[in-house]
Short mmCIF file of C-alpha atoms in Angstrom, two decimals:
data_model
loop_
_atom_site.label_atom_id
_atom_site.label_comp_id
_atom_site.label_asym_id
_atom_site.label_seq_id
_atom_site.Cartn_x
_atom_site.Cartn_y
_atom_site.Cartn_z
CA MET A 11 -21.42 -89.70 31.86
CA GLU A 12 -21.05 -92.97 33.73
CA ILE A 13 -23.69 -92.06 36.28
CA GLU A 14 -26.10 -91.11 33.48
CA GLN A 15 -25.65 -94.35 31.67
CA LYS A 16 -26.12 -96.34 34.93
CA GLN A 17 -29.15 -94.29 35.83
CA ALA A 18 -30.69 -94.84 32.36
CA GLN A 19 -30.52 -98.60 32.94
CA VAL A 20 -32.09 -98.30 36.35
CA ILE A 21 -34.92 -96.13 35.00
CA GLU A 22 -35.68 -98.50 32.15
CA HIS A 23 -35.87 -101.39 34.70
CA PHE A 24 -38.31 -99.53 36.97
CA VAL A 25 -40.41 -98.21 34.08
CA LYS A 26 -40.94 -101.77 32.73
CA GLN A 27 -41.70 -103.03 36.25
CA ALA A 28 -44.19 -100.16 36.97
CA SER A 29 -45.98 -100.81 33.72
CA THR A 30 -46.95 -104.28 34.94
CA LEU A 31 -48.17 -103.28 38.43
CA GLN A 32 -51.30 -101.50 39.74
CA GLY A 33 -52.63 -100.05 42.99
CA SER A 34 -51.00 -101.17 46.14
CA SER A 35 -48.29 -103.05 44.27
CA LEU A 36 -46.92 -99.73 43.08
CA VAL A 37 -46.47 -98.49 46.67
CA SER A 38 -43.41 -100.78 47.40
CA LEU A 39 -42.08 -99.91 43.96
CA ILE A 40 -42.17 -96.21 44.58
CA VAL A 41 -40.40 -96.74 47.87
CA GLN A 42 -37.70 -98.70 46.07
CA VAL A 43 -37.42 -95.95 43.45
CA THR A 44 -37.01 -93.21 45.92
CA SER A 45 -34.44 -95.17 47.87
CA HIS A 46 -32.23 -96.42 45.08
CA SER A 47 -28.71 -95.23 45.41
CA SER A 48 -28.18 -94.73 41.59
CA LEU A 49 -31.50 -92.99 40.73
CA PHE A 50 -31.87 -89.23 40.75
CA ALA A 51 -34.41 -88.69 38.00
CA PHE A 52 -38.09 -89.72 38.17
CA SER A 53 -40.05 -88.07 35.41
CA GLU A 54 -40.13 -91.24 33.26
CA ILE A 55 -41.56 -93.28 36.08
CA LEU A 56 -44.05 -90.49 36.88
CA ALA A 57 -45.24 -90.72 33.25
CA VAL A 58 -46.11 -94.41 33.44
CA PRO A 59 -49.99 -94.71 33.06
CA SER A 60 -50.40 -97.06 35.95
CA VAL A 61 -48.51 -94.69 38.26
CA LEU A 62 -50.70 -91.70 37.22
CA GLU A 63 -53.76 -93.81 38.01
CA LEU A 64 -52.86 -93.65 41.66
CA GLN A 65 -54.16 -90.13 41.59
CA GLY A 66 -57.50 -89.93 43.36
CA THR A 67 -57.08 -93.30 45.11
CA ASP A 68 -56.00 -94.16 48.70
CA TYR A 69 -52.41 -94.32 47.43
CA ALA A 70 -52.42 -90.83 45.98
CA VAL A 71 -49.93 -89.74 48.68
CA TYR A 72 -47.29 -91.94 46.98
CA ILE A 73 -47.51 -90.24 43.69
CA ASP A 74 -47.19 -86.96 45.57
CA LEU A 75 -44.09 -88.39 47.22
CA LEU A 76 -42.74 -89.38 43.86
CA ARG A 77 -43.30 -85.79 42.58
CA LEU A 78 -41.56 -84.47 45.67
CA PHE A 79 -38.48 -86.55 44.79
CA ALA A 80 -38.68 -85.37 41.16
CA HIS A 81 -38.81 -81.64 41.92
CA GLY A 82 -38.70 -80.93 45.67
CA THR A 83 -36.20 -80.62 48.50
CA TRP A 84 -35.78 -81.66 52.06
CA SER A 85 -37.24 -78.42 53.17
CA ASP A 86 -40.27 -79.05 51.05
CA TYR A 87 -40.80 -82.47 52.71
CA LYS A 88 -40.50 -80.92 56.21
CA SER A 89 -43.12 -78.29 55.29
CA ASN A 90 -45.50 -81.03 54.02
CA ALA A 91 -44.57 -83.96 56.17
CA SER A 92 -48.01 -84.32 57.63
CA LEU A 93 -49.40 -84.87 54.15
CA LEU A 94 -46.82 -87.36 52.94
CA PRO A 95 -45.70 -90.85 54.03
CA PRO A 96 -42.87 -91.15 56.51
CA LEU A 97 -39.42 -91.54 55.01
CA THR A 98 -36.88 -94.26 55.58
CA PRO A 99 -33.24 -93.32 56.28
CA ASP A 100 -32.30 -94.07 52.65
CA GLN A 101 -35.07 -91.86 51.33
CA ILE A 102 -33.95 -89.02 53.73
CA THR A 103 -30.38 -89.35 52.33
CA LYS A 104 -31.72 -89.38 48.78
CA LEU A 105 -33.80 -86.26 49.27
CA LYS A 106 -30.89 -84.41 50.87
CA GLN A 107 -28.69 -85.40 47.87
CA LEU A 108 -31.42 -83.99 45.59
CA THR A 109 -31.47 -80.86 47.63
CA VAL A 110 -27.71 -80.30 47.01
CA LEU A 111 -28.38 -80.67 43.24
CA SER A 112 -31.17 -78.11 43.42
CA LEU A 113 -28.99 -75.62 45.24
CA ALA A 114 -26.19 -76.20 42.75
CA GLU A 115 -28.53 -75.25 39.89
CA ILE A 116 -28.80 -71.70 41.42
CA ASN A 117 -25.31 -71.06 42.81
CA LYS A 118 -21.95 -72.51 42.02
CA VAL A 119 -20.58 -71.49 45.41
CA LEU A 120 -22.65 -72.78 48.29
CA SER A 121 -21.97 -71.50 51.75
CA TYR A 122 -21.68 -73.98 54.60
CA ASP A 123 -24.30 -72.02 56.56
CA GLN A 124 -26.84 -72.39 53.75
CA LEU A 125 -26.10 -76.04 53.38
CA LEU A 126 -26.28 -76.79 57.13
CA GLU A 127 -29.70 -75.10 57.20
CA GLN A 128 -31.12 -76.74 54.06
CA LEU A 129 -29.88 -80.22 54.94
CA ASP A 130 -30.66 -80.06 58.57
CA LEU A 131 -27.14 -80.97 59.65
CA SER A 132 -25.61 -79.98 62.94
CA ASN A 133 -21.94 -79.15 62.27
CA VAL A 134 -19.37 -78.62 59.58
CA ARG A 135 -17.74 -82.04 60.02
CA GLU A 136 -21.03 -83.75 59.42
CA LEU A 137 -21.71 -81.56 56.40
CA GLU A 138 -18.31 -82.22 54.77
CA ASP A 139 -18.69 -85.92 55.32
CA PHE A 140 -22.10 -85.85 53.71
CA LEU A 141 -20.77 -83.79 50.68
CA ILE A 142 -17.82 -86.20 50.26
CA ASN A 143 -19.41 -89.61 50.99
CA GLU A 144 -23.00 -89.12 49.77
CA CYS A 145 -22.49 -86.56 46.88
CA MET A 146 -18.97 -86.53 45.44
CA TYR A 147 -18.38 -90.28 45.81
CA ALA A 148 -21.82 -90.99 44.37
CA GLY A 149 -20.75 -89.03 41.28
CA ILE A 150 -23.64 -86.52 41.36
CA VAL A 151 -21.45 -83.49 42.10
CA LYS A 152 -17.78 -82.52 41.70
CA GLY A 153 -16.32 -79.57 43.50
CA LYS A 154 -13.91 -78.17 46.07
CA LEU A 155 -14.44 -77.95 49.77
CA ASP A 156 -13.13 -74.72 51.20
CA HIS A 157 -12.85 -75.11 54.91
CA LEU A 158 -11.37 -71.68 55.60
CA ARG A 159 -14.10 -69.86 53.61
CA ARG A 160 -16.74 -72.34 54.76
CA SER A 161 -18.04 -72.96 51.28
CA PHE A 162 -18.42 -75.63 48.66
CA GLU A 163 -17.35 -74.64 45.11
CA VAL A 164 -19.39 -76.65 42.63
CA GLN A 165 -17.64 -77.67 39.38
CA PHE A 166 -20.27 -80.23 38.21
CA ALA A 167 -23.73 -81.19 39.26
CA ALA A 168 -26.09 -83.72 37.72
CA GLY A 169 -29.35 -82.32 36.50
CA ARG A 170 -32.75 -82.94 38.03
CA ASP A 171 -36.08 -83.49 36.42
CA LEU A 172 -37.62 -80.37 34.77
CA ARG A 173 -40.42 -78.82 36.75
CA PRO A 174 -43.80 -78.20 35.02
CA GLY A 175 -43.42 -75.15 32.85
CA GLN A 176 -39.61 -75.08 33.17
CA LEU A 177 -39.04 -76.38 29.66
CA GLY A 178 -40.47 -73.14 28.11
CA ASN A 179 -38.07 -71.05 30.13
CA ILE A 180 -35.17 -73.19 29.05
CA ILE A 181 -36.09 -72.88 25.40
CA GLN A 182 -36.39 -69.09 25.85
CA THR A 183 -33.02 -68.94 27.53
CA LEU A 184 -31.41 -70.97 24.66
CA ASP A 185 -33.05 -68.70 22.05
CA ASP A 186 -31.66 -65.66 23.81
CA TRP A 187 -28.19 -67.26 24.03
CA LEU A 188 -28.45 -68.19 20.29
CA ASN A 189 -29.32 -64.58 19.29
CA THR A 190 -26.42 -63.32 21.46
CA THR A 191 -23.94 -65.68 19.82
CA ASP A 192 -25.18 -64.64 16.35
CA ASN A 193 -24.46 -61.02 17.13
CA VAL A 194 -21.11 -61.90 18.49
CA LEU A 195 -20.19 -63.85 15.34
CA LEU A 196 -21.22 -60.86 13.18
CA THR A 197 -18.99 -58.60 15.23
CA ILE A 198 -16.12 -61.00 14.93
CA GLU A 199 -16.60 -61.23 11.16
CA GLU A 200 -16.56 -57.41 10.87
CA LYS A 201 -13.35 -57.32 12.92
CA ILE A 202 -11.78 -59.94 10.69
CA LYS A 203 -12.67 -57.95 7.60
CA TRP A 204 -11.25 -54.79 9.11
CA ALA A 205 -8.07 -56.60 10.14
CA ASP A 206 -7.56 -58.14 6.64
CA LYS A 207 -7.99 -54.66 5.06
CA LYS A 208 -5.44 -53.12 7.51
CA CYS A 209 -3.10 -56.08 6.78
CA ALA A 210 -3.36 -55.48 2.99
CA LEU A 211 -2.72 -51.67 3.36
CA ASN A 212 0.21 -52.33 5.72
CA THR A 213 1.71 -54.77 3.12
CA ILE A 214 1.47 -52.09 0.43
CA HIS A 215 2.97 -49.53 2.62
CA GLN A 216 5.87 -51.79 3.59
CA LYS A 217 6.59 -52.50 -0.16
CA GLN A 218 6.51 -48.73 -0.98
CA LYS A 219 8.85 -48.04 1.96
CA ALA A 220 11.27 -50.79 0.79
CA VAL A 221 11.43 -49.25 -2.70
CA LYS A 222 12.03 -45.70 -1.25
CA ASP A 223 14.69 -47.06 1.08
CA LYS A 224 16.48 -48.78 -1.80
CA VAL A 225 16.45 -45.55 -3.92
CA ASP A 226 17.77 -43.57 -0.97
CA GLU A 227 20.47 -46.10 -0.47
CA VAL A 228 21.56 -45.87 -4.10
CA LYS A 229 21.55 -42.14 -4.03
CA LYS A 230 23.65 -42.03 -0.89
CA SER A 231 26.16 -44.53 -2.28
CA LEU A 232 26.57 -42.52 -5.57
CA PHE A 233 26.82 -39.25 -3.69
CA ASN A 234 29.66 -40.70 -1.60
CA ARG A 235 31.47 -41.88 -4.62
CA GLY A 236 31.26 -38.51 -6.39
CA GLY A 237 29.18 -36.70 -8.96
CA ARG A 238 30.70 -38.55 -11.88
CA ASP A 239 28.82 -41.64 -10.96
CA PHE A 240 25.33 -40.01 -11.04
CA GLN A 241 25.01 -41.34 -14.65
CA ALA A 242 24.70 -44.75 -12.92
CA LEU A 243 21.80 -43.42 -10.88
CA ASP A 244 20.00 -42.53 -14.20
CA ASP A 245 20.58 -46.04 -15.41
CA VAL A 246 19.08 -47.49 -12.20
CA LEU A 247 16.06 -45.15 -12.12
CA PHE A 248 15.33 -44.59 -15.88
CA GLY A 249 17.08 -47.43 -17.72
CA GLU A 250 19.63 -47.34 -20.52
CA THR A 251 17.70 -44.85 -22.64
CA ALA A 252 18.86 -41.92 -20.43
CA GLY A 253 22.53 -42.77 -21.04
CA LEU A 254 21.96 -43.00 -24.78
CA MET A 255 20.31 -39.61 -24.97
CA ASP A 256 23.24 -38.05 -23.13
CA TYR A 257 25.66 -39.71 -25.52
CA GLU A 258 23.83 -38.33 -28.63
CA GLU A 259 23.76 -34.83 -27.10
CA ASP A 260 27.55 -34.90 -26.40
CA ARG A 261 28.30 -36.02 -29.97
CA THR A 262 26.25 -33.13 -31.44
CA ARG A 263 27.91 -30.64 -29.26
CA THR A 264 31.40 -31.90 -30.41
CA LYS A 265 30.58 -31.50 -34.00
CA ARG A 266 29.50 -27.86 -33.50
CA ARG A 267 32.99 -26.98 -32.04
CA ARG A 268 34.77 -28.04 -35.28
CA SER A 269 36.38 -25.16 -37.39
CA PRO A 270 35.53 -24.92 -41.13
CA ILE A 271 38.14 -26.22 -43.60
CA TYR A 272 39.16 -23.87 -46.48
#
């Protein structure tokens, strides 16, 4: 976030300055822009009308150079060096930094062999020094150097300017991601409903089991105390009315056993 804030201030400064310049005066500005240690995005400067007016003039190569820094790599420059202005040491360092950012967009683990080739460096020590001093200390990437595996594991990389037509691809990718997340959310909601239903059924089952265990416990207790106490079980299971009915029945039977009096 710090590098983005600092870069935004630098971009604003150069955009205002470019808006007041024309023709050859813009050439030195473009050299400054492509050499600045805190600047890694150039689309806003490219969009300044006075800069666009360089197209078709004797200074058109400088707007091509600015486009190269916005979207290209060190390999791109080497392939088109005869058509572009020569670079200063600071510009070469800048373009190699941008090359690392482009590689980090594609893969999060960059092999030393790939980096050595793309950056035109001669040995691992030179490569690791470049990644540490010119990239990580500059705040444009964060990662881990693995000397044994000869690789650089990227944990963060600053974004570069979008290439022409790239915005549509990004929007499509985001739409696909949004559709995927919607489907995942629906699946999660269905799983939650299923889990809630299972939980409710399990609660009912546990209550039924608790009642059954209590009845079994009472039965076992009464059985151990003897059959005479089974009347208590009736009281527990059916209430006091069961005992009252037995009492009325016993009284009726007693009356039937009496002998007539003469």
